[in-house]
mmCIF file of C-alpha atoms in Angstrom:
data_model
loop_
_atom_site.group_PDB
_atom_site.id
_atom_site.type_symbol
_atom_site.label_atom_id
_atom_site.label_comp_id
_atom_site.label_asym_id
_atom_site.label_seq_id
_atom_site.Cartn_x
_atom_site.Cartn_y
_atom_site.Cartn_z
ATOM 1 C CA MET A 1 -42.051 74.839 -40.319
ATOM 2 C CA GLN A 2 -40.505 72.008 -38.288
ATOM 3 C CA LEU A 3 -36.934 70.840 -38.878
ATOM 4 C CA TYR A 4 -35.317 67.838 -37.207
ATOM 5 C CA LEU A 5 -31.968 68.459 -35.499
ATOM 6 C CA PRO A 6 -29.903 65.229 -35.742
ATOM 7 C CA ILE A 7 -27.558 65.782 -32.785
ATOM 8 C CA ALA A 8 -30.072 67.504 -30.507
ATOM 9 C CA ASP A 9 -32.523 64.724 -31.469
ATOM 10 C CA LEU A 10 -35.666 66.832 -31.577
ATOM 11 C CA PRO A 11 -37.694 68.867 -34.094
ATOM 12 C CA VAL A 12 -37.678 72.652 -33.824
ATOM 13 C CA ASN A 13 -39.523 75.475 -35.510
ATOM 14 C CA VAL A 14 -37.091 76.953 -38.041
ATOM 15 C CA PHE A 15 -38.604 80.431 -37.815
ATOM 16 C CA LEU A 16 -38.359 80.400 -34.024
ATOM 17 C CA VAL A 17 -34.652 79.500 -34.124
ATOM 18 C CA LEU A 18 -34.046 82.087 -36.862
ATOM 19 C CA ALA A 19 -35.801 84.714 -34.738
ATOM 20 C CA MET A 20 -33.684 83.752 -31.732
ATOM 21 C CA GLY A 21 -30.528 84.023 -33.823
ATOM 22 C CA ALA A 22 -31.609 87.429 -35.137
ATOM 23 C CA ALA A 23 -32.475 88.685 -31.643
ATOM 24 C CA VAL A 24 -29.151 87.582 -30.189
ATOM 25 C CA GLY A 25 -27.370 88.948 -33.261
ATOM 26 C CA PHE A 26 -29.075 92.297 -32.653
ATOM 27 C CA VAL A 27 -27.849 92.299 -29.048
ATOM 28 C CA SER A 28 -24.357 91.277 -30.178
ATOM 29 C CA GLY A 29 -24.191 94.047 -32.734
ATOM 30 C CA MET A 30 -25.494 96.634 -30.277
ATOM 31 C CA PHE A 31 -23.122 95.789 -27.433
ATOM 32 C CA GLY A 32 -20.155 94.397 -29.368
ATOM 33 C CA ILE A 33 -20.217 90.986 -27.635
ATOM 34 C CA GLY A 34 -20.577 87.360 -28.745
ATOM 35 C CA GLY A 35 -24.039 86.801 -27.317
ATOM 36 C CA GLY A 36 -23.400 83.234 -26.151
ATOM 37 C CA PHE A 37 -24.526 84.123 -22.628
ATOM 38 C CA LEU A 38 -27.971 84.783 -24.094
ATOM 39 C CA MET A 39 -28.163 82.197 -26.875
ATOM 40 C CA THR A 40 -27.245 79.153 -24.792
ATOM 41 C CA PRO A 41 -29.990 79.730 -22.172
ATOM 42 C CA LEU A 42 -32.556 80.408 -24.917
ATOM 43 C CA LEU A 43 -31.759 77.087 -26.581
ATOM 44 C CA ILE A 44 -32.036 75.293 -23.247
ATOM 45 C CA PHE A 45 -35.403 76.946 -22.598
ATOM 46 C CA ILE A 46 -36.838 75.524 -25.861
ATOM 47 C CA GLY A 47 -35.802 71.962 -24.971
ATOM 48 C CA ILE A 48 -32.253 71.512 -26.262
ATOM 49 C CA THR A 49 -30.020 69.907 -23.654
ATOM 50 C CA PRO A 50 -27.278 72.105 -22.161
ATOM 51 C CA ALA A 51 -24.490 69.904 -23.559
ATOM 52 C CA VAL A 52 -25.674 70.280 -27.180
ATOM 53 C CA ALA A 53 -26.515 73.966 -26.691
ATOM 54 C CA VAL A 54 -23.023 74.772 -25.387
ATOM 55 C CA ALA A 55 -21.209 72.832 -28.118
ATOM 56 C CA SER A 56 -23.352 74.219 -30.969
ATOM 57 C CA VAL A 57 -23.326 77.836 -29.815
ATOM 58 C CA ALA A 58 -19.513 77.804 -29.744
ATOM 59 C CA SER A 59 -19.457 77.509 -33.550
ATOM 60 C CA HIS A 60 -22.034 80.294 -33.853
ATOM 61 C CA ILE A 61 -19.886 82.609 -31.708
ATOM 62 C CA ALA A 62 -16.746 81.765 -33.704
ATOM 63 C CA ALA A 63 -18.469 82.643 -36.991
ATOM 64 C CA SER A 64 -19.876 85.868 -35.578
ATOM 65 C CA SER A 65 -16.506 86.902 -34.160
ATOM 66 C CA PHE A 66 -14.690 86.355 -37.456
ATOM 67 C CA SER A 67 -16.334 89.243 -39.310
ATOM 68 C CA GLY A 68 -15.910 91.535 -36.312
ATOM 69 C CA ALA A 69 -12.248 90.651 -35.829
ATOM 70 C CA LEU A 70 -11.599 91.185 -39.545
ATOM 71 C CA ALA A 71 -13.171 94.646 -39.424
ATOM 72 C CA TYR A 72 -11.102 95.658 -36.387
ATOM 73 C CA TRP A 73 -7.938 94.303 -38.026
ATOM 74 C CA ARG A 74 -8.480 96.496 -41.065
ATOM 75 C CA ARG A 75 -8.858 99.501 -38.765
ATOM 76 C CA ARG A 76 -5.617 98.531 -36.951
ATOM 77 C CA ALA A 77 -7.610 98.301 -33.715
ATOM 78 C CA ILE A 78 -6.113 94.952 -32.649
ATOM 79 C CA ASP A 79 -2.950 94.535 -30.584
ATOM 80 C CA PRO A 80 -1.253 91.437 -32.125
ATOM 81 C CA ALA A 81 1.207 91.005 -29.249
ATOM 82 C CA LEU A 82 -1.492 91.234 -26.586
ATOM 83 C CA ALA A 83 -3.752 88.884 -28.548
ATOM 84 C CA SER A 84 -0.907 86.345 -28.868
ATOM 85 C CA VAL A 85 -0.253 86.304 -25.106
ATOM 86 C CA LEU A 86 -3.977 86.018 -24.372
ATOM 87 C CA LEU A 87 -4.213 83.104 -26.807
ATOM 88 C CA CYS A 88 -1.398 81.244 -25.047
ATOM 89 C CA GLY A 89 -3.645 81.078 -22.020
ATOM 90 C CA GLY A 90 -6.907 80.902 -23.979
ATOM 91 C CA VAL A 91 -6.042 77.744 -25.933
ATOM 92 C CA THR A 92 -4.834 76.024 -22.759
ATOM 93 C CA GLY A 93 -7.976 77.052 -20.868
ATOM 94 C CA THR A 94 -10.202 75.857 -23.709
ATOM 95 C CA ALA A 95 -8.564 72.428 -23.785
ATOM 96 C CA LEU A 96 -8.904 72.171 -20.002
ATOM 97 C CA GLY A 97 -12.533 73.293 -20.225
ATOM 98 C CA VAL A 98 -13.466 70.692 -22.846
ATOM 99 C CA TRP A 99 -11.746 67.998 -20.773
ATOM 100 C CA THR A 100 -13.712 69.085 -17.693
ATOM 101 C CA PHE A 101 -16.887 69.182 -19.829
ATOM 102 C CA THR A 102 -16.277 65.570 -20.911
ATOM 103 C CA GLN A 103 -15.590 64.375 -17.363
ATOM 104 C CA LEU A 104 -18.693 66.053 -15.950
ATOM 105 C CA ARG A 105 -20.818 64.559 -18.740
ATOM 106 C CA ALA A 106 -19.467 61.088 -17.952
ATOM 107 C CA LEU A 107 -20.396 61.592 -14.295
ATOM 108 C CA GLY A 108 -23.891 62.818 -15.191
ATOM 109 C CA GLN A 109 -23.304 66.217 -13.560
ATOM 110 C CA LEU A 110 -22.784 68.351 -16.669
ATOM 111 C CA ASP A 111 -26.281 69.830 -17.002
ATOM 112 C CA LEU A 112 -26.421 70.835 -13.353
ATOM 113 C CA MET A 113 -22.951 72.379 -13.486
ATOM 114 C CA ILE A 114 -23.825 74.425 -16.582
ATOM 115 C CA ALA A 115 -27.022 75.662 -14.951
ATOM 116 C CA LEU A 116 -25.348 76.644 -11.683
ATOM 117 C CA SER A 117 -22.467 78.302 -13.556
ATOM 118 C CA TYR A 118 -24.896 80.444 -15.532
ATOM 119 C CA VAL A 119 -26.829 81.463 -12.436
ATOM 120 C CA VAL A 120 -23.712 82.454 -10.468
ATOM 121 C CA LEU A 121 -21.783 84.089 -13.312
ATOM 122 C CA LEU A 122 -24.617 86.030 -14.924
ATOM 123 C CA THR A 123 -26.159 87.333 -11.701
ATOM 124 C CA THR A 124 -22.741 88.410 -10.395
ATOM 125 C CA VAL A 125 -21.459 90.021 -13.583
ATOM 126 C CA GLY A 126 -24.874 91.504 -14.406
ATOM 127 C CA SER A 127 -25.178 93.096 -10.962
ATOM 128 C CA LEU A 128 -21.669 94.582 -11.157
ATOM 129 C CA MET A 129 -22.160 95.938 -14.681
ATOM 130 C CA PHE A 130 -25.607 97.329 -13.886
ATOM 131 C CA SER A 131 -24.368 99.143 -10.767
ATOM 132 C CA GLU A 132 -21.317 100.501 -12.597
ATOM 133 C CA GLY A 133 -23.442 101.681 -15.519
ATOM 134 C CA LEU A 134 -25.908 103.298 -13.143
ATOM 135 C CA ARG A 135 -23.116 105.169 -11.339
ATOM 136 C CA ALA A 136 -21.647 106.305 -14.666
ATOM 137 C CA LEU A 137 -25.062 107.530 -15.819
ATOM 138 C CA MET A 138 -25.582 109.459 -12.583
ATOM 139 C CA ARG A 139 -22.119 111.044 -12.884
ATOM 140 C CA THR A 140 -22.891 112.114 -16.445
ATOM 141 C CA ARG A 141 -26.185 113.720 -15.420
ATOM 142 C CA ARG A 142 -24.488 115.594 -12.576
ATOM 143 C CA GLY A 143 -21.649 116.635 -14.838
ATOM 144 C CA ALA A 144 -19.098 115.022 -12.523
ATOM 145 C CA VAL A 145 -15.635 114.081 -13.767
ATOM 146 C CA PRO A 146 -15.052 110.290 -13.941
ATOM 147 C CA PRO A 147 -12.549 109.019 -11.362
ATOM 148 C CA ARG A 148 -8.992 108.901 -12.639
ATOM 149 C CA ARG A 149 -7.656 105.437 -13.315
ATOM 150 C CA THR A 150 -4.446 104.655 -11.415
ATOM 151 C CA HIS A 151 -2.050 101.732 -11.631
ATOM 152 C CA ASN A 152 -2.701 98.815 -9.269
ATOM 153 C CA TRP A 153 -0.674 95.915 -7.890
ATOM 154 C CA ILE A 154 -1.030 94.001 -11.161
ATOM 155 C CA HIS A 155 1.247 96.493 -12.870
ATOM 156 C CA GLY A 156 4.016 95.673 -10.384
ATOM 157 C CA LEU A 157 4.249 91.990 -11.343
ATOM 158 C CA PRO A 158 7.434 90.662 -13.033
ATOM 159 C CA LEU A 159 7.941 89.333 -16.586
ATOM 160 C CA LYS A 160 6.812 92.571 -18.154
ATOM 161 C CA MET A 161 6.346 93.030 -21.876
ATOM 162 C CA ARG A 162 5.737 96.129 -23.943
ATOM 163 C CA PHE A 163 2.548 96.031 -26.031
ATOM 164 C CA LYS A 164 3.227 98.723 -28.603
ATOM 165 C CA ARG A 165 -0.193 98.933 -30.238
ATOM 166 C CA SER A 166 -1.925 99.398 -26.872
ATOM 167 C CA LYS A 167 0.956 101.537 -25.527
ATOM 168 C CA ILE A 168 1.167 99.678 -22.212
ATOM 169 C CA TYR A 169 4.003 97.973 -20.319
ATOM 170 C CA LEU A 170 2.563 95.021 -18.466
ATOM 171 C CA SER A 171 3.427 91.630 -16.958
ATOM 172 C CA VAL A 172 2.391 88.670 -19.096
ATOM 173 C CA ILE A 173 1.342 86.702 -15.972
ATOM 174 C CA PRO A 174 -2.127 88.271 -15.506
ATOM 175 C CA VAL A 175 -2.690 88.296 -19.269
ATOM 176 C CA VAL A 176 -2.088 84.539 -19.549
ATOM 177 C CA ILE A 177 -4.216 83.822 -16.457
ATOM 178 C CA ILE A 178 -7.101 85.865 -17.882
ATOM 179 C CA GLY A 179 -6.783 83.982 -21.181
ATOM 180 C CA VAL A 180 -6.949 80.624 -19.354
ATOM 181 C CA LEU A 181 -10.019 81.752 -17.409
ATOM 182 C CA ILE A 182 -11.908 82.992 -20.483
ATOM 183 C CA GLY A 183 -11.059 79.877 -22.495
ATOM 184 C CA PHE A 184 -12.122 77.567 -19.664
ATOM 185 C CA ILE A 185 -15.439 79.351 -19.057
ATOM 186 C CA GLY A 186 -16.172 79.522 -22.786
ATOM 187 C CA ALA A 187 -15.640 75.801 -23.332
ATOM 188 C CA ILE A 188 -17.915 74.782 -20.459
ATOM 189 C CA MET A 189 -20.642 77.422 -20.783
ATOM 190 C CA GLY A 190 -20.698 78.163 -24.512
ATOM 191 C CA ILE A 191 -19.935 81.862 -24.159
ATOM 192 C CA GLY A 192 -17.304 83.968 -25.882
ATOM 193 C CA GLY A 193 -16.556 85.748 -22.617
ATOM 194 C CA GLY A 194 -16.323 89.193 -24.189
ATOM 195 C CA PHE A 195 -18.674 90.714 -21.624
ATOM 196 C CA ILE A 196 -16.220 89.540 -18.927
ATOM 197 C CA LEU A 197 -12.942 90.042 -20.781
ATOM 198 C CA VAL A 198 -13.492 93.617 -21.949
ATOM 199 C CA PRO A 199 -14.189 95.095 -18.467
ATOM 200 C CA ILE A 200 -11.245 93.164 -16.978
ATOM 201 C CA MET A 201 -8.867 94.430 -19.645
ATOM 202 C CA ILE A 202 -10.076 98.004 -19.305
ATOM 203 C CA TYR A 203 -10.363 98.329 -15.526
ATOM 204 C CA LEU A 204 -7.624 95.946 -14.317
ATOM 205 C CA LEU A 205 -5.021 95.857 -17.083
ATOM 206 C CA ARG A 206 -5.689 99.442 -18.257
ATOM 207 C CA VAL A 207 -5.824 98.432 -21.920
ATOM 208 C CA PRO A 208 -7.065 101.369 -24.059
ATOM 209 C CA THR A 209 -10.604 101.059 -25.389
ATOM 210 C CA SER A 210 -9.243 101.683 -28.894
ATOM 211 C CA THR A 211 -7.736 98.170 -29.007
ATOM 212 C CA VAL A 212 -9.579 96.232 -26.324
ATOM 213 C CA ILE A 213 -12.678 95.141 -28.288
ATOM 214 C CA GLY A 214 -10.793 94.030 -31.396
ATOM 215 C CA THR A 215 -8.230 92.127 -29.339
ATOM 216 C CA SER A 216 -11.030 90.516 -27.346
ATOM 217 C CA MET A 217 -12.696 89.346 -30.559
ATOM 218 C CA VAL A 218 -9.495 87.615 -31.703
ATOM 219 C CA LEU A 219 -9.382 85.643 -28.457
ATOM 220 C CA THR A 220 -13.082 84.782 -28.789
ATOM 221 C CA LEU A 221 -12.664 83.685 -32.414
ATOM 222 C CA VAL A 222 -9.746 81.322 -31.779
ATOM 223 C CA THR A 223 -10.947 79.845 -28.477
ATOM 224 C CA MET A 224 -14.491 79.224 -29.747
ATOM 225 C CA LEU A 225 -13.212 77.684 -32.986
ATOM 226 C CA PHE A 226 -10.898 75.443 -30.970
ATOM 227 C CA ALA A 227 -13.731 74.561 -28.575
ATOM 228 C CA THR A 228 -16.001 73.653 -31.507
ATOM 229 C CA LEU A 229 -13.387 71.294 -32.968
ATOM 230 C CA LEU A 230 -12.716 69.646 -29.609
ATOM 231 C CA HIS A 231 -16.431 69.262 -28.821
ATOM 232 C CA ALA A 232 -17.066 67.773 -32.272
ATOM 233 C CA VAL A 233 -14.188 65.291 -32.069
ATOM 234 C CA THR A 234 -14.384 64.412 -28.368
ATOM 235 C CA ASN A 235 -18.061 64.646 -27.458
ATOM 236 C CA HIS A 236 -19.831 64.612 -30.870
ATOM 237 C CA LEU A 237 -22.299 67.240 -29.652
ATOM 238 C CA VAL A 238 -22.031 69.984 -32.287
ATOM 239 C CA ASP A 239 -25.305 70.178 -34.208
ATOM 240 C CA ALA A 240 -24.274 71.681 -37.558
ATOM 241 C CA VAL A 241 -27.883 72.234 -38.684
ATOM 242 C CA LEU A 242 -28.700 74.207 -35.548
ATOM 243 C CA ALA A 243 -25.478 76.225 -35.777
ATOM 244 C CA LEU A 244 -26.161 77.112 -39.434
ATOM 245 C CA ILE A 245 -29.678 78.390 -38.695
ATOM 246 C CA LEU A 246 -28.364 80.477 -35.806
ATOM 247 C CA MET A 247 -25.615 81.948 -37.992
ATOM 248 C CA VAL A 248 -28.083 83.076 -40.662
ATOM 249 C CA GLY A 249 -30.274 84.812 -38.092
ATOM 250 C CA GLY A 250 -27.310 86.199 -36.178
ATOM 251 C CA VAL A 251 -25.649 87.856 -39.158
ATOM 252 C CA THR A 252 -28.918 89.544 -40.109
ATOM 253 C CA GLY A 253 -29.685 90.805 -36.621
ATOM 254 C CA ALA A 254 -26.141 92.048 -35.998
ATOM 255 C CA GLN A 255 -26.387 94.572 -38.817
ATOM 256 C CA PHE A 256 -29.407 96.275 -37.255
ATOM 257 C CA GLY A 257 -27.933 96.012 -33.749
ATOM 258 C CA ALA A 258 -24.734 97.772 -34.762
ATOM 259 C CA ARG A 259 -26.723 100.711 -36.129
ATOM 260 C CA ALA A 260 -28.849 100.921 -33.001
ATOM 261 C CA GLY A 261 -25.792 100.816 -30.747
ATOM 262 C CA GLN A 262 -24.286 103.865 -32.427
ATOM 263 C CA LYS A 263 -27.250 105.960 -31.299
ATOM 264 C CA ILE A 264 -26.902 105.134 -27.576
ATOM 265 C CA ARG A 265 -24.304 106.602 -25.195
ATOM 266 C CA GLY A 266 -21.645 104.341 -23.654
ATOM 267 C CA GLU A 267 -22.933 104.510 -20.079
ATOM 268 C CA GLN A 268 -26.459 103.728 -21.262
ATOM 269 C CA LEU A 269 -25.162 100.708 -23.190
ATOM 270 C CA ARG A 270 -23.351 99.396 -20.100
ATOM 271 C CA LEU A 271 -26.472 99.891 -18.000
ATOM 272 C CA LEU A 272 -28.669 98.049 -20.505
ATOM 273 C CA LEU A 273 -26.147 95.234 -20.948
ATOM 274 C CA GLY A 274 -25.844 94.766 -17.182
ATOM 275 C CA LEU A 275 -29.626 94.646 -16.855
ATOM 276 C CA LEU A 276 -29.889 92.106 -19.690
ATOM 277 C CA ILE A 277 -27.207 89.831 -18.223
ATOM 278 C CA LEU A 278 -28.766 90.047 -14.760
ATOM 279 C CA SER A 279 -32.230 89.257 -16.165
ATOM 280 C CA VAL A 280 -30.986 86.117 -17.934
ATOM 281 C CA GLY A 281 -29.255 84.968 -14.750
ATOM 282 C CA VAL A 282 -32.388 85.480 -12.645
ATOM 283 C CA ARG A 283 -34.559 83.724 -15.240
ATOM 284 C CA PHE A 284 -32.159 80.779 -15.269
ATOM 285 C CA ALA A 285 -32.322 80.590 -11.462
ATOM 286 C CA ILE A 286 -36.136 80.603 -11.549
ATOM 287 C CA GLU A 287 -36.219 77.841 -14.177
ATOM 288 C CA LEU A 288 -33.746 75.793 -12.148
ATOM 289 C CA VAL A 289 -35.940 76.025 -9.045
ATOM 290 C CA ILE A 290 -39.379 75.638 -10.672
ATOM 291 C CA ARG A 291 -38.824 72.886 -13.240
ATOM 292 C CA PRO A 292 -35.362 71.316 -12.963
ATOM 293 C CA GLU A 293 -36.528 67.931 -14.291
ATOM 294 C CA GLU A 294 -37.988 69.369 -17.494
ATOM 295 C CA LEU A 295 -35.064 71.685 -18.047
ATOM 296 C CA PHE A 296 -32.190 69.281 -17.641
ATOM 297 C CA THR A 297 -33.395 65.742 -18.228
ATOM 298 C CA ILE A 298 -35.505 65.948 -21.395
ATOM 299 C CA ARG A 299 -34.149 63.993 -24.346
ATOM 300 C CA GLU A 300 -31.366 62.535 -22.217
ATOM 301 C CA LEU A 301 -31.471 59.295 -24.171
ATOM 302 C CA GLY A 302 -31.295 61.096 -27.498
ATOM 303 C CA VAL A 303 -28.115 62.920 -26.572
ATOM 304 C CA ASN A 304 -26.271 60.120 -24.882
ATOM 305 C CA GLY A 305 -27.395 57.379 -27.201
#
């Protein structure tokens, strides 16, 4: 069944978009991430321009993160103080990202920048996560003890603050910088950034895993909601019909993904997630090389006019 998307300016198969939403929702539920890094490329591959895909997926990620953040809040698995400091940087980064998005679109370089950003970010992060997951899996099979985490130079920075829920004493400087980075990337690329934020918080800031995912979801929720509002007001690129279809599929798929994720060990999940991220990055690179005109210039008039 075909349905016309008013902002994207093209008809799409409703069942195909629902299936995509369910598939990404399944991945999100399994790995505990937003799934924007997967959804945005999929939308681009079916003919939706990168600008509309990024703006519309932001609302989908915000809706998906709300239920997760609420569940973690009820379990007291969110550090309010840490989330507040992250949001100080996250909101600023999101505003800067939307401004950069608007400027690049005016210059006609937005689609290319989104494509290159996905290729670089996903291949880099995917390779790192895959190698780390593989090492962890090998250590588990050998029965080796994981290396002990020690404090690094970040913990020696000034302006320290005690985060009671996470039981850490840490400078607010790296926390704010990380928030700015995640907000900026999310606004330009249409990703929640959880797959980047969680490893950074665990391995660099030494935030306990008991609070890191819930706190990450709060940042994702607020920054993606803010990005959606800014994109809608500034660029008029949020396709509400597309976002609604994706939400319906995503909520359904997430329920099954969460159950599947509970049956897989942590190191196996990290290995699979790294492989998935790397695969999307490589596929994006191949599409960029093979058919750049089809991928990034179709329906140009519909979006800009």
